[in-house]
Short mmCIF file of C-alpha atoms in Angstrom, two decimals:
data_model
loop_
_atom_site.label_atom_id
_atom_site.label_comp_id
_atom_site.label_asym_id
_atom_site.label_seq_id
_atom_site.Cartn_x
_atom_site.Cartn_y
_atom_site.Cartn_z
CA MET A 1 52.49 6.88 -19.27
CA LYS A 2 48.51 6.48 -19.55
CA GLU A 3 47.44 3.74 -16.18
CA GLU A 4 45.54 0.96 -18.31
CA SER A 5 41.43 0.99 -17.52
CA ALA A 6 39.86 -2.14 -16.16
CA PRO A 7 38.00 -3.73 -19.46
CA LEU A 8 34.53 -2.29 -18.97
CA LYS A 9 31.57 -5.63 -18.52
CA ALA A 10 28.52 -5.87 -20.05
CA TYR A 11 25.62 -7.94 -19.73
CA SER A 12 23.03 -9.75 -22.27
CA VAL A 13 19.34 -9.38 -19.88
CA GLY A 14 19.34 -12.80 -18.77
CA GLU A 15 22.55 -12.51 -16.96
CA TYR A 16 21.31 -9.21 -15.41
CA LEU A 17 18.37 -10.38 -13.62
CA GLU A 18 20.34 -12.91 -12.24
CA ARG A 19 22.71 -10.44 -10.51
CA ASP A 20 21.55 -9.76 -6.45
CA PHE A 21 20.79 -6.65 -5.53
CA PRO A 22 20.35 -4.82 -1.57
CA ASP A 23 17.48 -3.16 -1.26
CA VAL A 24 17.98 1.04 -1.49
CA GLU A 25 17.50 1.92 1.94
CA SER A 26 15.59 4.81 3.14
CA LEU A 27 16.74 6.92 5.39
CA TRP A 28 14.14 9.59 5.31
CA GLY A 29 10.51 8.25 3.96
CA SER A 30 8.87 4.88 4.27
CA LYS A 31 10.88 1.36 3.30
CA LYS A 32 8.09 1.21 0.34
CA SER A 33 8.27 4.39 -0.58
CA ALA A 34 12.21 6.81 0.07
CA LEU A 35 12.16 10.69 -0.07
CA LEU A 36 15.78 10.87 0.57
CA THR A 37 18.13 7.66 -0.21
CA PRO A 38 21.63 7.34 0.37
CA GLU A 39 23.86 9.01 -1.61
CA GLY A 40 21.30 11.05 -3.38
CA ARG A 41 20.26 13.75 -4.85
CA PHE A 42 18.54 16.47 -3.10
CA VAL A 43 17.29 20.29 -4.76
CA LEU A 44 15.70 22.51 -1.70
CA TYR A 45 14.75 25.92 -3.35
CA GLY A 46 12.30 29.06 -2.73
CA ALA A 47 12.52 32.33 -2.41
CA PRO A 48 13.72 34.99 -0.42
CA ALA A 49 12.04 34.89 3.43
CA THR A 50 10.62 31.09 2.26
CA ARG A 51 12.75 30.05 5.88
CA LYS A 52 14.82 27.08 3.32
CA SER A 53 17.89 27.44 5.66
CA PHE A 54 15.46 26.94 8.60
CA PHE A 55 14.67 23.89 6.95
CA VAL A 56 17.90 22.35 5.58
CA MET A 57 19.10 22.18 8.85
CA GLN A 58 16.22 21.11 10.75
CA MET A 59 16.40 18.57 7.94
CA CYS A 60 20.26 17.89 8.62
CA TYR A 61 19.22 17.63 12.49
CA SER A 62 16.74 15.25 11.69
CA LEU A 63 19.11 12.84 9.79
CA SER A 64 21.67 13.47 11.92
CA LEU A 65 19.58 12.27 14.48
CA GLY A 66 17.43 9.63 13.31
CA ARG A 67 14.51 11.52 13.95
CA ASP A 68 11.21 12.21 11.83
CA PHE A 69 11.03 15.04 9.96
CA LEU A 70 8.09 16.78 9.49
CA GLY A 71 5.69 13.40 10.08
CA TYR A 72 7.91 11.30 6.91
CA PRO A 73 9.94 8.89 9.69
CA VAL A 74 14.08 8.88 9.48
CA SER A 75 15.48 5.18 9.49
CA ARG A 76 18.46 6.12 11.34
CA PRO A 77 21.46 7.94 12.28
CA THR A 78 23.40 9.90 10.29
CA ASN A 79 26.41 11.60 9.84
CA VAL A 80 25.88 15.52 7.71
CA LEU A 81 28.76 18.46 6.54
CA TYR A 82 26.52 21.93 5.83
CA LEU A 83 28.64 23.69 3.96
CA GLN A 84 26.59 27.65 6.17
CA ALA A 85 27.29 30.61 3.58
CA GLU A 86 23.50 32.31 4.51
CA LEU A 87 24.72 34.55 7.81
CA VAL A 88 27.28 35.28 9.49
CA PRO A 89 29.05 32.64 12.41
CA PRO A 90 27.67 35.25 14.86
CA MET A 91 24.16 35.32 13.77
CA PHE A 92 24.46 31.23 12.93
CA LYS A 93 25.64 30.67 16.55
CA LYS A 94 22.31 32.30 17.31
CA ARG A 95 20.45 30.39 15.58
CA LEU A 96 21.89 27.12 16.65
CA GLU A 97 20.96 27.92 19.71
CA LEU A 98 17.60 28.45 18.79
CA MET A 99 17.22 25.24 17.84
CA GLN A 100 19.52 23.77 20.11
CA GLY A 101 16.13 22.88 22.48
CA GLU A 102 14.18 20.84 20.32
CA PHE A 103 16.85 19.05 19.34
CA GLY A 104 20.82 19.54 21.62
CA LYS A 105 23.92 18.71 20.35
CA PRO A 106 24.46 15.72 18.35
CA PRO A 107 28.02 15.07 17.34
CA ASN A 108 27.64 14.31 14.21
CA PHE A 109 26.02 16.68 12.79
CA VAL A 110 28.35 19.12 11.70
CA ILE A 111 29.24 22.74 10.64
CA TYR A 112 32.19 24.74 7.90
CA ASP A 113 31.57 28.41 8.12
CA SER A 114 32.04 29.16 4.12
CA LYS A 115 30.88 32.32 3.24
CA SER A 116 34.69 32.91 2.11
CA PHE A 117 34.87 30.19 0.50
CA ASN A 118 33.86 28.20 -3.72
CA PHE A 119 34.30 25.81 -5.44
CA GLY A 120 36.70 27.54 -8.57
CA SER A 121 39.30 25.41 -8.24
CA TYR A 122 39.63 21.64 -8.20
CA ASN A 123 41.51 22.53 -5.32
CA ASP A 124 38.17 23.30 -3.53
CA PHE A 125 36.99 20.50 -4.58
CA GLU A 126 39.86 18.43 -2.60
CA LEU A 127 39.67 20.52 0.96
CA VAL A 128 35.31 19.59 0.95
CA GLU A 129 36.17 15.84 0.03
CA GLN A 130 39.39 15.97 2.70
CA LEU A 131 36.08 17.41 5.15
CA ILE A 132 34.32 14.61 4.01
CA ARG A 133 36.45 11.86 4.88
CA ASP A 134 37.70 13.42 7.86
CA TYR A 135 34.08 13.28 10.02
CA LYS A 136 32.72 10.76 7.77
CA SER A 137 29.98 12.59 6.75
CA GLU A 138 27.22 10.55 4.13
CA PHE A 139 25.63 13.51 3.02
CA LEU A 140 27.25 16.92 2.18
CA PHE A 141 24.39 20.12 1.73
CA ILE A 142 25.79 23.25 0.42
CA ASP A 143 23.44 27.09 1.15
CA PRO A 144 23.13 28.23 -1.03
CA LEU A 145 24.18 26.61 -3.92
CA SER A 146 25.43 29.88 -5.60
CA GLN A 147 27.24 31.51 -2.67
CA HIS A 148 29.46 28.58 -3.56
CA LEU A 149 30.15 29.21 -6.60
CA SER A 150 32.07 30.94 -9.01
CA CYS A 151 31.34 30.16 -12.99
CA ASP A 152 28.33 32.07 -13.58
CA GLU A 153 25.34 29.83 -13.41
CA ASN A 154 23.53 30.18 -16.77
CA ASP A 155 26.25 29.54 -18.11
CA ASN A 156 25.46 25.52 -19.45
CA ALA A 157 28.64 24.85 -19.87
CA GLN A 158 30.42 25.32 -16.89
CA MET A 159 27.45 24.01 -14.43
CA ARG A 160 28.11 20.99 -16.40
CA GLU A 161 31.50 20.28 -15.33
CA PHE A 162 29.73 22.21 -11.31
CA PHE A 163 27.73 18.99 -11.12
CA GLN A 164 30.25 16.90 -12.62
CA GLU A 165 32.91 17.92 -9.79
CA LEU A 166 30.72 17.33 -7.27
CA ASP A 167 28.93 13.73 -8.98
CA LEU A 168 32.38 13.02 -8.88
CA MET A 169 33.26 13.40 -5.58
CA ALA A 170 29.98 12.64 -3.84
CA ALA A 171 30.79 9.02 -5.89
CA ARG A 172 34.52 9.17 -4.28
CA THR A 173 33.14 9.30 -0.50
CA ASN A 174 29.83 8.04 -0.95
CA CYS A 175 29.04 11.39 0.33
CA GLY A 176 24.95 12.25 -0.84
CA LEU A 177 24.37 16.27 -1.91
CA GLY A 178 21.82 18.57 -1.57
CA ILE A 179 21.79 21.78 -2.13
CA VAL A 180 19.66 25.13 -1.25
CA HIS A 181 18.78 27.11 -3.64
CA HIS A 182 15.79 29.95 -5.40
CA PRO A 183 13.62 30.36 -8.29
CA ARG A 184 13.82 32.37 -11.63
CA LYS A 185 12.36 35.71 -10.52
CA GLY A 186 8.63 35.78 -10.44
CA ASP A 187 8.07 32.45 -10.82
CA THR A 188 4.37 31.16 -8.61
CA THR A 189 4.29 27.86 -10.40
CA GLY A 190 5.85 25.34 -8.32
CA ALA A 191 7.45 23.25 -11.47
CA GLY A 192 11.00 21.95 -11.06
CA SER A 193 12.50 23.56 -14.18
CA ASP A 194 11.36 26.70 -12.15
CA ILE A 195 14.64 26.05 -10.38
CA ARG A 196 17.48 29.08 -10.67
CA GLY A 197 19.73 28.78 -13.41
CA TRP A 198 20.63 25.49 -14.91
CA SER A 199 17.82 24.34 -17.01
CA GLY A 200 19.85 20.34 -15.79
CA ILE A 201 19.60 20.92 -11.66
CA GLU A 202 16.00 18.69 -11.73
CA GLY A 203 17.06 16.27 -14.13
CA TRP A 204 20.01 15.85 -10.88
CA ALA A 205 18.27 16.25 -8.35
CA SER A 206 16.66 12.55 -7.16
CA LEU A 207 14.98 15.45 -4.81
CA VAL A 208 13.14 18.83 -5.58
CA VAL A 209 10.87 20.24 -3.21
CA LYS A 210 9.90 24.63 -3.34
CA LEU A 211 8.68 26.27 -0.52
CA THR A 212 6.72 29.13 -2.08
CA ASN A 213 3.77 30.78 -0.59
CA ILE A 214 3.51 32.16 3.00
CA ARG A 215 0.19 32.75 4.11
CA ALA A 216 -1.01 35.56 6.51
CA ASN A 217 -0.85 33.01 9.53
CA GLY A 218 3.00 32.75 8.56
CA SER A 219 2.41 28.88 7.45
CA THR A 220 4.42 28.24 3.75
CA GLU A 221 3.53 25.42 1.51
CA LEU A 222 6.05 23.08 0.77
CA ARG A 223 5.44 21.42 -2.76
CA TRP A 224 6.55 18.31 -3.80
CA ASP A 225 8.14 19.44 -7.37
CA LYS A 226 9.87 15.03 -7.90
CA THR A 227 10.44 12.32 -6.09
CA ARG A 228 12.12 9.48 -8.01
CA ASP A 229 12.76 7.75 -5.53
CA ALA A 230 9.43 7.68 -3.58
CA ALA A 231 6.76 4.37 -4.55
CA GLU A 232 3.71 7.88 -4.12
CA GLU A 233 4.42 11.09 -3.92
CA PRO A 234 3.76 12.66 -0.99
CA MET A 235 0.69 15.33 -0.36
CA THR A 236 1.31 18.86 -0.39
CA SER A 237 1.78 20.10 2.71
CA TRP A 238 1.67 23.21 4.57
CA LEU A 239 4.42 24.13 7.46
CA GLN A 240 4.23 26.45 10.67
CA PHE A 241 6.83 28.26 11.70
CA ASP A 242 7.50 27.88 15.45
CA LYS A 243 9.54 31.20 16.47
CA GLU A 244 10.53 30.00 19.97
CA CYS A 245 12.61 27.22 18.39
CA GLY A 246 13.26 28.41 15.39
CA ILE A 247 11.68 24.76 13.99
CA LEU A 248 8.83 24.48 11.03
CA ARG A 249 6.19 21.97 11.85
CA VAL A 250 2.71 20.70 9.64
CA SER A 251 1.24 23.43 10.81
CA THR A 252 -2.29 22.02 12.24
CA ASP A 253 -4.66 24.18 9.19
CA ASP A 254 -2.80 21.75 6.34
CA PRO A 255 -5.77 20.30 5.01
CA THR A 256 -4.02 16.52 4.84
CA THR A 257 -3.00 16.57 7.98
CA PHE A 258 -6.58 18.05 9.88
CA ILE A 259 -8.39 15.12 7.28
CA ARG A 260 -6.36 12.96 8.69
CA GLN A 261 -6.24 13.52 12.75
CA TYR A 262 -10.43 14.46 12.48
CA ILE A 263 -10.82 11.09 11.14
CA LEU A 264 -8.71 9.20 13.93
CA GLU A 265 -9.84 11.79 16.65
CA MET A 266 -13.07 10.76 15.64
CA GLY A 267 -13.19 7.15 15.72
CA GLY A 268 -10.63 5.92 14.09
CA ASP A 269 -10.75 3.18 12.00
CA SER A 270 -13.53 1.80 13.68
CA LYS A 271 -16.01 4.44 13.11
CA ILE A 272 -17.86 6.03 10.45
CA TRP A 273 -18.96 9.78 10.46
CA TRP A 274 -19.96 12.36 7.86
CA LEU A 275 -18.72 14.63 5.35
CA ASP A 276 -20.44 17.21 6.68
CA LYS A 277 -22.85 18.09 9.48
CA THR A 278 -24.38 14.21 10.34
CA PRO A 279 -27.95 14.68 10.17
CA ASP A 280 -30.83 13.71 13.57
CA LYS A 281 -33.10 12.69 11.46
CA LEU A 282 -30.99 8.94 10.11
CA GLY A 283 -30.82 8.47 14.18
CA LEU A 284 -27.06 9.64 14.02
CA PRO A 285 -24.70 11.23 16.64
CA ILE A 286 -25.19 15.04 15.90
CA GLY A 287 -21.64 16.70 15.39
CA ILE A 288 -19.60 19.01 13.07
CA GLY A 289 -18.49 17.22 10.10
CA LEU A 290 -15.23 16.45 8.54
CA LYS A 291 -16.03 19.99 6.08
CA PRO A 292 -17.67 22.69 8.61
CA ALA A 293 -14.79 21.45 11.48
CA GLY A 294 -12.63 22.64 8.39
CA VAL A 295 -13.84 25.77 7.14
CA LYS A 296 -14.32 26.62 11.11
CA ALA A 297 -10.02 25.88 11.14
CA GLY A 298 -9.61 28.26 7.82
CA ILE A 299 -9.20 25.37 5.18
CA SER A 300 -12.07 27.02 2.30
CA LEU A 301 -14.00 23.86 0.70
CA PRO A 302 -12.59 24.04 -2.25
CA ALA A 303 -9.37 22.35 -0.59
CA ILE A 304 -10.61 20.32 1.40
CA ASP A 305 -12.84 18.81 -1.05
CA LYS A 306 -9.61 18.75 -3.68
CA THR A 307 -7.89 16.60 -0.89
CA LEU A 308 -10.20 14.51 -0.79
CA ASP A 309 -10.42 13.08 -3.44
CA LYS A 310 -6.17 12.07 -3.90
CA LEU A 311 -6.84 10.66 -0.69
CA GLU A 312 -9.27 8.95 -1.65
CA HIS A 313 -6.95 8.08 -5.06
CA LYS A 314 -4.21 7.51 -2.92
CA GLY A 315 -6.34 4.81 -1.14
CA HIS A 316 -5.46 6.75 2.36
CA ILE A 317 -8.96 7.64 3.07
CA MET A 318 -12.56 5.51 1.82
CA ARG A 319 -15.96 7.80 0.52
CA GLU A 320 -19.02 5.61 -0.24
CA GLN A 321 -23.25 6.45 -0.70
CA SER A 322 -24.54 6.52 2.38
CA SER A 323 -28.25 4.32 2.28
CA GLN A 324 -29.63 6.35 4.16
CA ALA A 325 -28.80 9.74 1.65
CA THR A 326 -32.51 9.43 -0.25
CA VAL A 327 -33.77 10.55 2.99
CA GLY A 328 -35.65 14.38 3.16
CA ILE A 329 -32.69 16.61 3.78
CA SER A 330 -31.63 19.13 1.83
CA ASP A 331 -27.76 18.18 1.44
CA ARG A 332 -27.85 14.23 -0.18
CA ARG A 333 -24.83 13.74 -0.58
CA TYR A 334 -23.60 12.36 2.53
CA HIS A 335 -21.01 10.45 2.66
CA ILE A 336 -19.02 7.91 4.45
CA VAL A 337 -14.96 8.42 4.98
CA LYS A 338 -12.72 5.16 7.07
CA TRP A 339 -8.82 5.97 7.12
CA ASN A 340 -7.08 3.80 5.83
CA GLY A 341 -3.22 5.57 5.62
CA ASP A 342 -0.59 5.00 7.95
#
C-alpha cells in the first residue's frame, strides 16, 4: 500500500515575504561574499597535472581545521569525508605524510580509499550514506568523479540519474558535495561549460573552480568559473606549489596579491604611492613605482593594468589623476593609488 504523502504547501507573495529564514552561513569566504556554503555543490576541474588533488586535499584539511584557505576565511571546523581514488593507498599515505607538518592530524577529516568502489547501484549510495552518518560528515568530496561512475559520463540520462541520487543522499544527511573532474579535450577557455561529460554539471554546482595554465616556474592559474553564492566574483589567482610540504599557496607573482602587498607595505591606506617611478621634480620621495616593481617581479604591464582596472571596478583601490601631472615629465599619466580592500 502506497504511503500517503503530506499535502503540499504554497505561499502568496505577501506570505512568502513574511517568512523568517536564518542567514546563509559561509563555510569558505567572507560573511558578505560566501564561496562555499553548508550543503553547497562544488566542482573543481582541470587538466591532468594541474594539482587538483593537492588542492582538494588542502581544502579538506582547511575546512576540517577551520583554517583560512588560499587567503579566504573558513568560518568553523567542518567534518569532511574524502573518497579518494586518485592514488593507491601507499602513495596516498606519502602525500598525507608530506602535508602533515603543515596541518597535523585533524580527527574530523576522514578518508575512504575508493579505487575499487563506484556508485553502481542504490546500495552503493546507501553505503556512502552510512559513512556520512557514522562520521557526522558535513561535506563529501569525490576525487575524481570519473573513477566513481559506473555509467557513461556522456550519457545525459544516466548522469542526470546519478546526480539525482547523489542529491537525495546529500539531502537525507544534510551534507554538501564536492567533485573533482576534468575539462573537455583541448579546452583552454576556462569556461564552466567546458567541464567534460554531462552538460548539466555546471548548472548543478554552486561553485566551479578551474586550475589551468601551469607556468614555467610551476605556478598554476586558479579561475572562478561560477560563484553563485558570492556577492562579488573573486579575482583570478596564481598558485605556487610548495614541494617541501605539498601545499598550494597564492603566488607572490599573482598580480592581485602583488599589488595589495606593494601598496600596504609602502604605507597602507594612509599613504599615497605612484604607479610609475616617482619623479623628483614633484618633490616626492624617490623610489621604484608599482609598475616597475611588478615588471621586476616578472609580471607583465598588461597584466598589471588589467588587474588595476578590475580592482578599481570592485572598489578595492582608488586611483586619481594627479593635479601635478602637468609638470614637464615624459609620462604624464601618473595616478595616485590607495588600497581600500580587506
